[in-house]
Amino acid sequence: MSDLQEEGRHAINSPMSPASTDVHPEDTLLEENEERTMIDPTSKDDPKFKELVKVLIDWINDVLVEERIIVKQLEEDLYDGQVLQKLLEKLAGCKLNVAEVTQSEIGQKQKLQTVLEAVHGLLRPHGWALQWTVDSIHRKNLVAILHLLVSLAMHFRAPIRLPEHVSVQVVVARKREGLLHSSHVTEELTTTTEMMMGRFERDAFDTLFDHAPDKLSVVKKSLITFVNKHLNKLNLEVTELETQFADGVYLVLLMGLLEDYFVPLHNFYLTPDSFDQKVHNVAFAFELMLDGGLKTPKARPEDVVNLDLKSTLRVLYNLFTKYKHLE
């Protein structure tokens, strides 16, 4: 046993793998032709990676607060399928036909199989790459678990801010002819917002931008007329949708006007001077929209702040369809 573990450590730390990697002994005990992946410890120390993990944990705990479930460590709390079952049922509003508690490995994998089949049924129609398996989740493969959670968060339009361009160095250990071989690969966990969002459902604005750009000016003119009809009450006027709504101030004020209430100034930044303050404003406006009965916006706060016109139009059009009756 010790010889095999030493062989594994030597393989991982050989010249093929320039970075020193702390490998758990069980990760070196592979069958012939078996492959196992591990995140390089240096990647785990990356601030963006830590932020991604924290955001996902907080999101899960928010979704499952009524279930009195508290997730502290993704790989330890999600591997047996119990939390994933509850999370999917809550997000999708469904009930899965699985045993509530399973202690055996076979029972846990059966539950995972059922849960992941339900997930795949949701994601496959949208062309999402499924970068996880029952075995990888059950083996507590954090990369696979993160891929799964990021996909779920994007599919269900989770009201969270996922850090962009998060990647990790992954050590891939393989056993060939009785010897362990290792290599390092870069695994991308999140990409740009447009790429991540574009993998899912298309809507009228995708069609508008792709096939009827000539009609775009008509839509913009209608929305400008709509927002100015209300913002003019505060002696404010909009001429450029993507730029003047990018800091979130007009969005917050517009929501107050549409719902006929005063928004306390301490709840948002009236003169934001940083990206984070602008994101805060837009996110706060989204919260006001949800409180007003609107659906979760098909955009992230960062999209609006980054002057993404399509995202801004989606947000404003949602307001237009709900409040166009107001005089």
PDB file of N, CA and C in Angstrom, residues 158-232:
ATOM      1  N   ALA A 158     -30.232  32.264 -11.718  1.00  0.00           N
ATOM      2  CA  ALA A 158     -30.045  32.539 -10.287  1.00  0.00           C
ATOM      3  C   ALA A 158     -29.683  34.006 -10.077  1.00  0.00           C
ATOM      4  N   PRO A 159     -30.290  34.661  -9.092  1.00  0.00           N
ATOM      5  CA  PRO A 159     -30.011  36.085  -8.821  1.00  0.00           C
ATOM      6  C   PRO A 159     -28.694  36.278  -8.091  1.00  0.00           C
ATOM      7  N   ILE A 160     -27.621  35.783  -8.703  1.00  0.00           N
ATOM      8  CA  ILE A 160     -26.296  35.859  -8.081  1.00  0.00           C
ATOM      9  C   ILE A 160     -25.307  36.397  -9.105  1.00  0.00           C
ATOM     10  N   ARG A 161     -24.177  36.820  -8.603  1.00  0.00           N
ATOM     11  CA  ARG A 161     -23.123  37.333  -9.478  1.00  0.00           C
ATOM     12  C   ARG A 161     -21.996  36.307  -9.541  1.00  0.00           C
ATOM     13  N   LEU A 162     -21.898  35.596 -10.655  1.00  0.00           N
ATOM     14  CA  LEU A 162     -20.824  34.623 -10.832  1.00  0.00           C
ATOM     15  C   LEU A 162     -19.586  35.338 -11.366  1.00  0.00           C
ATOM     16  N   PRO A 163     -18.439  35.172 -10.726  1.00  0.00           N
ATOM     17  CA  PRO A 163     -17.216  35.785 -11.260  1.00  0.00           C
ATOM     18  C   PRO A 163     -16.903  35.197 -12.632  1.00  0.00           C
ATOM     19  N   GLU A 164     -16.477  36.035 -13.538  1.00  0.00           N
ATOM     20  CA  GLU A 164     -16.194  35.587 -14.892  1.00  0.00           C
ATOM     21  C   GLU A 164     -14.751  35.128 -15.028  1.00  0.00           C
ATOM     22  N   HIS A 165     -14.514  34.289 -16.057  1.00  0.00           N
ATOM     23  CA  HIS A 165     -13.169  33.803 -16.396  1.00  0.00           C
ATOM     24  C   HIS A 165     -12.494  33.108 -15.215  1.00  0.00           C
ATOM     25  N   VAL A 166     -13.219  32.227 -14.547  1.00  0.00           N
ATOM     26  CA  VAL A 166     -12.616  31.437 -13.467  1.00  0.00           C
ATOM     27  C   VAL A 166     -12.110  30.131 -14.062  1.00  0.00           C
ATOM     28  N   SER A 167     -10.829  29.863 -13.891  1.00  0.00           N
ATOM     29  CA  SER A 167     -10.251  28.613 -14.382  1.00  0.00           C
ATOM     30  C   SER A 167      -9.342  28.031 -13.310  1.00  0.00           C
ATOM     31  N   VAL A 168      -9.125  26.737 -13.383  1.00  0.00           N
ATOM     32  CA  VAL A 168      -8.274  26.061 -12.406  1.00  0.00           C
ATOM     33  C   VAL A 168      -7.305  25.146 -13.131  1.00  0.00           C
ATOM     34  N   GLN A 169      -6.178  24.921 -12.498  1.00  0.00           N
ATOM     35  CA  GLN A 169      -5.239  23.920 -12.978  1.00  0.00           C
ATOM     36  C   GLN A 169      -5.645  22.574 -12.384  1.00  0.00           C
ATOM     37  N   VAL A 170      -5.831  21.598 -13.238  1.00  0.00           N
ATOM     38  CA  VAL A 170      -6.276  20.282 -12.800  1.00  0.00           C
ATOM     39  C   VAL A 170      -5.199  19.253 -13.092  1.00  0.00           C
ATOM     40  N   VAL A 171      -4.896  18.435 -12.094  1.00  0.00           N
ATOM     41  CA  VAL A 171      -3.956  17.335 -12.267  1.00  0.00           C
ATOM     42  C   VAL A 171      -4.747  16.109 -12.700  1.00  0.00           C
ATOM     43  N   VAL A 172      -4.382  15.561 -13.840  1.00  0.00           N
ATOM     44  CA  VAL A 172      -5.045  14.370 -14.349  1.00  0.00           C
ATOM     45  C   VAL A 172      -4.110  13.184 -14.148  1.00  0.00           C
ATOM     46  N   ALA A 173      -4.507  12.236 -13.307  1.00  0.00           N
ATOM     47  CA  ALA A 173      -3.714  11.033 -13.038  1.00  0.00           C
ATOM     48  C   ALA A 173      -4.333   9.849 -13.756  1.00  0.00           C
ATOM     49  N   ARG A 174      -3.505   9.113 -14.499  1.00  0.00           N
ATOM     50  CA  ARG A 174      -3.981   7.933 -15.223  1.00  0.00           C
ATOM     51  C   ARG A 174      -3.058   6.765 -14.922  1.00  0.00           C
ATOM     52  N   LYS A 175      -3.642   5.568 -14.904  1.00  0.00           N
ATOM     53  CA  LYS A 175      -2.830   4.375 -14.686  1.00  0.00           C
ATOM     54  C   LYS A 175      -2.770   3.580 -15.979  1.00  0.00           C
ATOM     55  N   ARG A 176      -1.561   3.390 -16.496  1.00  0.00           N
ATOM     56  CA  ARG A 176      -1.343   2.651 -17.707  1.00  0.00           C
ATOM     57  C   ARG A 176      -0.249   1.618 -17.477  1.00  0.00           C
ATOM     58  N   GLU A 177      -0.567   0.361 -17.757  1.00  0.00           N
ATOM     59  CA  GLU A 177       0.392  -0.738 -17.620  1.00  0.00           C
ATOM     60  C   GLU A 177       1.030  -0.754 -16.242  1.00  0.00           C
ATOM     61  N   GLY A 178       0.190  -0.505 -15.234  1.00  0.00           N
ATOM     62  CA  GLY A 178       0.644  -0.588 -13.851  1.00  0.00           C
ATOM     63  C   GLY A 178       1.351   0.640 -13.338  1.00  0.00           C
ATOM     64  N   LEU A 179       1.560   1.652 -14.192  1.00  0.00           N
ATOM     65  CA  LEU A 179       2.266   2.856 -13.771  1.00  0.00           C
ATOM     66  C   LEU A 179       1.326   4.058 -13.813  1.00  0.00           C
ATOM     67  N   LEU A 180       1.556   4.973 -12.880  1.00  0.00           N
ATOM     68  CA  LEU A 180       0.760   6.197 -12.845  1.00  0.00           C
ATOM     69  C   LEU A 180       1.410   7.272 -13.703  1.00  0.00           C
ATOM     70  N   HIS A 181       0.606   7.947 -14.479  1.00  0.00           N
ATOM     71  CA  HIS A 181       1.075   9.066 -15.295  1.00  0.00           C
ATOM     72  C   HIS A 181       0.214  10.280 -14.962  1.00  0.00           C
ATOM     73  N   SER A 182       0.804  11.437 -15.016  1.00  0.00           N
ATOM     74  CA  SER A 182       0.042  12.633 -14.677  1.00  0.00           C
ATOM     75  C   SER A 182       0.324  13.759 -15.660  1.00  0.00           C
ATOM     76  N   SER A 183      -0.624  14.669 -15.740  1.00  0.00           N
ATOM     77  CA  SER A 183      -0.458  15.859 -16.570  1.00  0.00           C
ATOM     78  C   SER A 183      -1.316  16.965 -15.988  1.00  0.00           C
ATOM     79  N   HIS A 184      -1.012  18.185 -16.382  1.00  0.00           N
ATOM     80  CA  HIS A 184      -1.784  19.334 -15.922  1.00  0.00           C
ATOM     81  C   HIS A 184      -2.603  19.890 -17.083  1.00  0.00           C
ATOM     82  N   VAL A 185      -3.849  20.181 -16.837  1.00  0.00           N
ATOM     83  CA  VAL A 185      -4.695  20.825 -17.838  1.00  0.00           C
ATOM     84  C   VAL A 185      -5.414  21.992 -17.179  1.00  0.00           C
ATOM     85  N   THR A 186      -5.795  22.966 -17.990  1.00  0.00           N
ATOM     86  CA  THR A 186      -6.547  24.101 -17.483  1.00  0.00           C
ATOM     87  C   THR A 186      -8.028  23.855 -17.720  1.00  0.00           C
ATOM     88  N   GLU A 187      -8.811  23.953 -16.669  1.00  0.00           N
ATOM     89  CA  GLU A 187     -10.249  23.718 -16.745  1.00  0.00           C
ATOM     90  C   GLU A 187     -10.960  25.048 -16.512  1.00  0.00           C
ATOM     91  N   GLU A 188     -11.761  25.465 -17.479  1.00  0.00           N
ATOM     92  CA  GLU A 188     -12.490  26.727 -17.352  1.00  0.00           C
ATOM     93  C   GLU A 188     -13.849  26.466 -16.726  1.00  0.00           C
ATOM     94  N   LEU A 189     -14.120  27.128 -15.602  1.00  0.00           N
ATOM     95  CA  LEU A 189     -15.363  26.920 -14.868  1.00  0.00           C
ATOM     96  C   LEU A 189     -16.433  27.921 -15.257  1.00  0.00           C
ATOM     97  N   THR A 190     -16.042  29.159 -15.525  1.00  0.00           N
ATOM     98  CA  THR A 190     -16.981  30.161 -16.020  1.00  0.00           C
ATOM     99  C   THR A 190     -16.309  30.913 -17.143  1.00  0.00           C
ATOM    100  N   THR A 191     -17.102  31.294 -18.135  1.00  0.00           N
ATOM    101  CA  THR A 191     -16.590  32.071 -19.263  1.00  0.00           C
ATOM    102  C   THR A 191     -17.215  33.447 -19.218  1.00  0.00           C
ATOM    103  N   THR A 192     -17.296  34.104 -20.355  1.00  0.00           N
ATOM    104  CA  THR A 192     -17.927  35.418 -20.365  1.00  0.00           C
ATOM    105  C   THR A 192     -19.430  35.260 -20.224  1.00  0.00           C
ATOM    106  N   THR A 193     -20.066  36.300 -19.773  1.00  0.00           N
ATOM    107  CA  THR A 193     -21.516  36.272 -19.594  1.00  0.00           C
ATOM    108  C   THR A 193     -22.225  35.943 -20.892  1.00  0.00           C
ATOM    109  N   GLU A 194     -21.830  36.558 -21.985  1.00  0.00           N
ATOM    110  CA  GLU A 194     -22.540  36.358 -23.254  1.00  0.00           C
ATOM    111  C   GLU A 194     -22.461  34.901 -23.688  1.00  0.00           C
ATOM    112  N   MET A 195     -21.283  34.275 -23.526  1.00  0.00           N
ATOM    113  CA  MET A 195     -21.140  32.876 -23.913  1.00  0.00           C
ATOM    114  C   MET A 195     -21.981  31.981 -23.023  1.00  0.00           C
ATOM    115  N   MET A 196     -21.977  32.251 -21.722  1.00  0.00           N
ATOM    116  CA  MET A 196     -22.723  31.424 -20.783  1.00  0.00           C
ATOM    117  C   MET A 196     -24.223  31.585 -20.995  1.00  0.00           C
ATOM    118  N   MET A 197     -24.667  32.828 -21.171  1.00  0.00           N
ATOM    119  CA  MET A 197     -26.090  33.057 -21.320  1.00  0.00           C
ATOM    120  C   MET A 197     -26.556  32.598 -22.701  1.00  0.00           C
ATOM    121  N   GLY A 198     -25.705  32.745 -23.698  1.00  0.00           N
ATOM    122  CA  GLY A 198     -26.111  32.422 -25.056  1.00  0.00           C
ATOM    123  C   GLY A 198     -26.334  30.951 -25.301  1.00  0.00           C
ATOM    124  N   ARG A 199     -25.879  30.083 -24.365  1.00  0.00           N
ATOM    125  CA  ARG A 199     -26.077  28.664 -24.548  1.00  0.00           C
ATOM    126  C   ARG A 199     -27.510  28.239 -24.259  1.00  0.00           C
ATOM    127  N   PHE A 200     -28.285  29.128 -23.694  1.00  0.00           N
ATOM    128  CA  PHE A 200     -29.635  28.766 -23.288  1.00  0.00           C
ATOM    129  C   PHE A 200     -30.663  29.377 -24.241  1.00  0.00           C
ATOM    130  N   GLU A 201     -31.880  29.519 -23.751  1.00  0.00           N
ATOM    131  CA  GLU A 201     -32.971  29.835 -24.657  1.00  0.00           C
ATOM    132  C   GLU A 201     -32.784  31.187 -25.331  1.00  0.00           C
ATOM    133  N   ARG A 202     -33.196  31.208 -26.588  1.00  0.00           N
ATOM    134  CA  ARG A 202     -33.199  32.454 -27.329  1.00  0.00           C
ATOM    135  C   ARG A 202     -34.559  33.105 -27.160  1.00  0.00           C
ATOM    136  N   ASP A 203     -34.601  34.404 -27.353  1.00  0.00           N
ATOM    137  CA  ASP A 203     -35.879  35.093 -27.238  1.00  0.00           C
ATOM    138  C   ASP A 203     -36.028  36.076 -28.394  1.00  0.00           C
ATOM    139  N   ALA A 204     -37.055  36.912 -28.292  1.00  0.00           N
ATOM    140  CA  ALA A 204     -37.359  37.836 -29.380  1.00  0.00           C
ATOM    141  C   ALA A 204     -36.207  38.794 -29.649  1.00  0.00           C
ATOM    142  N   PHE A 205     -35.433  39.132 -28.605  1.00  0.00           N
ATOM    143  CA  PHE A 205     -34.343  40.085 -28.806  1.00  0.00           C
ATOM    144  C   PHE A 205     -33.175  39.454 -29.562  1.00  0.00           C
ATOM    145  N   ASP A 206     -32.944  38.139 -29.365  1.00  0.00           N
ATOM    146  CA  ASP A 206     -31.927  37.459 -30.166  1.00  0.00           C
ATOM    147  C   ASP A 206     -32.318  37.513 -31.639  1.00  0.00           C
ATOM    148  N   THR A 207     -33.577  37.227 -31.910  1.00  0.00           N
ATOM    149  CA  THR A 207     -34.070  37.274 -33.295  1.00  0.00           C
ATOM    150  C   THR A 207     -33.973  38.685 -33.861  1.00  0.00           C
ATOM    151  N   LEU A 208     -34.319  39.660 -33.029  1.00  0.00           N
ATOM    152  CA  LEU A 208     -34.282  41.053 -33.460  1.00  0.00           C
ATOM    153  C   LEU A 208     -32.870  41.469 -33.856  1.00  0.00           C
ATOM    154  N   PHE A 209     -31.906  41.151 -33.031  1.00  0.00           N
ATOM    155  CA  PHE A 209     -30.519  41.539 -33.293  1.00  0.00           C
ATOM    156  C   PHE A 209     -29.944  40.781 -34.490  1.00  0.00           C
ATOM    157  N   ASP A 210     -30.328  39.491 -34.616  1.00  0.00           N
ATOM    158  CA  ASP A 210     -29.731  38.661 -35.656  1.00  0.00           C
ATOM    159  C   ASP A 210     -30.393  38.831 -37.022  1.00  0.00           C
ATOM    160  N   HIS A 211     -31.707  39.024 -37.016  1.00  0.00           N
ATOM    161  CA  HIS A 211     -32.423  38.972 -38.295  1.00  0.00           C
ATOM    162  C   HIS A 211     -33.202  40.234 -38.646  1.00  0.00           C
ATOM    163  N   ALA A 212     -33.402  41.117 -37.684  1.00  0.00           N
ATOM    164  CA  ALA A 212     -34.172  42.330 -37.989  1.00  0.00           C
ATOM    165  C   ALA A 212     -33.564  43.561 -37.321  1.00  0.00           C
ATOM    166  N   PRO A 213     -32.276  43.802 -37.577  1.00  0.00           N
ATOM    167  CA  PRO A 213     -31.638  44.955 -36.932  1.00  0.00           C
ATOM    168  C   PRO A 213     -32.264  46.284 -37.332  1.00  0.00           C
ATOM    169  N   ASP A 214     -32.940  46.303 -38.491  1.00  0.00           N
ATOM    170  CA  ASP A 214     -33.574  47.538 -38.935  1.00  0.00           C
ATOM    171  C   ASP A 214     -34.719  47.952 -38.022  1.00  0.00           C
ATOM    172  N   LYS A 215     -35.295  46.948 -37.322  1.00  0.00           N
ATOM    173  CA  LYS A 215     -36.405  47.243 -36.426  1.00  0.00           C
ATOM    174  C   LYS A 215     -35.931  47.618 -35.022  1.00  0.00           C
ATOM    175  N   LEU A 216     -34.631  47.492 -34.811  1.00  0.00           N
ATOM    176  CA  LEU A 216     -34.080  47.777 -33.484  1.00  0.00           C
ATOM    177  C   LEU A 216     -34.330  49.225 -33.089  1.00  0.00           C
ATOM    178  N   SER A 217     -34.180  50.135 -34.020  1.00  0.00           N
ATOM    179  CA  SER A 217     -34.369  51.557 -33.712  1.00  0.00           C
ATOM    180  C   SER A 217     -35.809  51.846 -33.306  1.00  0.00           C
ATOM    181  N   VAL A 218     -36.758  51.093 -33.872  1.00  0.00           N
ATOM    182  CA  VAL A 218     -38.166  51.278 -33.514  1.00  0.00           C
ATOM    183  C   VAL A 218     -38.409  50.864 -32.073  1.00  0.00           C
ATOM    184  N   VAL A 219     -37.824  49.710 -31.691  1.00  0.00           N
ATOM    185  CA  VAL A 219     -37.967  49.220 -30.319  1.00  0.00           C
ATOM    186  C   VAL A 219     -37.330  50.199 -29.343  1.00  0.00           C
ATOM    187  N   LYS A 220     -36.124  50.660 -29.665  1.00  0.00           N
ATOM    188  CA  LYS A 220     -35.429  51.596 -28.782  1.00  0.00           C
ATOM    189  C   LYS A 220     -36.231  52.889 -28.617  1.00  0.00           C
ATOM    190  N   LYS A 221     -36.789  53.372 -29.715  1.00  0.00           N
ATOM    191  CA  LYS A 221     -37.575  54.607 -29.651  1.00  0.00           C
ATOM    192  C   LYS A 221     -38.798  54.436 -28.753  1.00  0.00           C
ATOM    193  N   SER A 222     -39.454  53.284 -28.853  1.00  0.00           N
ATOM    194  CA  SER A 222     -40.638  53.029 -28.023  1.00  0.00           C
ATOM    195  C   SER A 222     -40.270  52.971 -26.548  1.00  0.00           C
ATOM    196  N   LEU A 223     -39.150  52.320 -26.241  1.00  0.00           N
ATOM    197  CA  LEU A 223     -38.727  52.201 -24.848  1.00  0.00           C
ATOM    198  C   LEU A 223     -38.266  53.552 -24.290  1.00  0.00           C
ATOM    199  N   ILE A 224     -37.586  54.339 -25.118  1.00  0.00           N
ATOM    200  CA  ILE A 224     -37.162  55.672 -24.674  1.00  0.00           C
ATOM    201  C   ILE A 224     -38.387  56.537 -24.364  1.00  0.00           C
ATOM    202  N   THR A 225     -39.389  56.456 -25.218  1.00  0.00           N
ATOM    203  CA  THR A 225     -40.627  57.211 -24.968  1.00  0.00           C
ATOM    204  C   THR A 225     -41.263  56.777 -23.656  1.00  0.00           C
ATOM    205  N   PHE A 226     -41.282  55.469 -23.419  1.00  0.00           N
ATOM    206  CA  PHE A 226     -41.885  54.919 -22.203  1.00  0.00           C
ATOM    207  C   PHE A 226     -41.147  55.391 -20.951  1.00  0.00           C
ATOM    208  N   VAL A 227     -39.815  55.264 -20.920  1.00  0.00           N
ATOM    209  CA  VAL A 227     -39.078  55.603 -19.698  1.00  0.00           C
ATOM    210  C   VAL A 227     -39.101  57.117 -19.448  1.00  0.00           C
ATOM    211  N   ASN A 228     -39.029  57.902 -20.529  1.00  0.00           N
ATOM    212  CA  ASN A 228     -39.050  59.360 -20.356  1.00  0.00           C
ATOM    213  C   ASN A 228     -40.398  59.866 -19.867  1.00  0.00           C
ATOM    214  N   LYS A 229     -41.452  59.157 -20.223  1.00  0.00           N
ATOM    215  CA  LYS A 229     -42.780  59.514 -19.762  1.00  0.00           C
ATOM    216  C   LYS A 229     -42.845  59.558 -18.238  1.00  0.00           C
ATOM    217  N   HIS A 230     -42.040  58.726 -17.610  1.00  0.00           N
ATOM    218  CA  HIS A 230     -42.030  58.661 -16.144  1.00  0.00           C
ATOM    219  C   HIS A 230     -40.841  59.428 -15.552  1.00  0.00           C
ATOM    220  N   LEU A 231     -39.663  59.306 -16.157  1.00  0.00           N
ATOM    221  CA  LEU A 231     -38.490  59.991 -15.617  1.00  0.00           C
ATOM    222  C   LEU A 231     -38.606  61.508 -15.747  1.00  0.00           C
ATOM    223  N   ASN A 232     -39.373  61.969 -16.696  1.00  0.00           N
ATOM    224  CA  ASN A 232     -39.568  63.419 -16.850  1.00  0.00           C
ATOM    225  C   ASN A 232     -40.182  64.049 -15.603  1.00  0.00           C
TER     226      ASN A 232
END
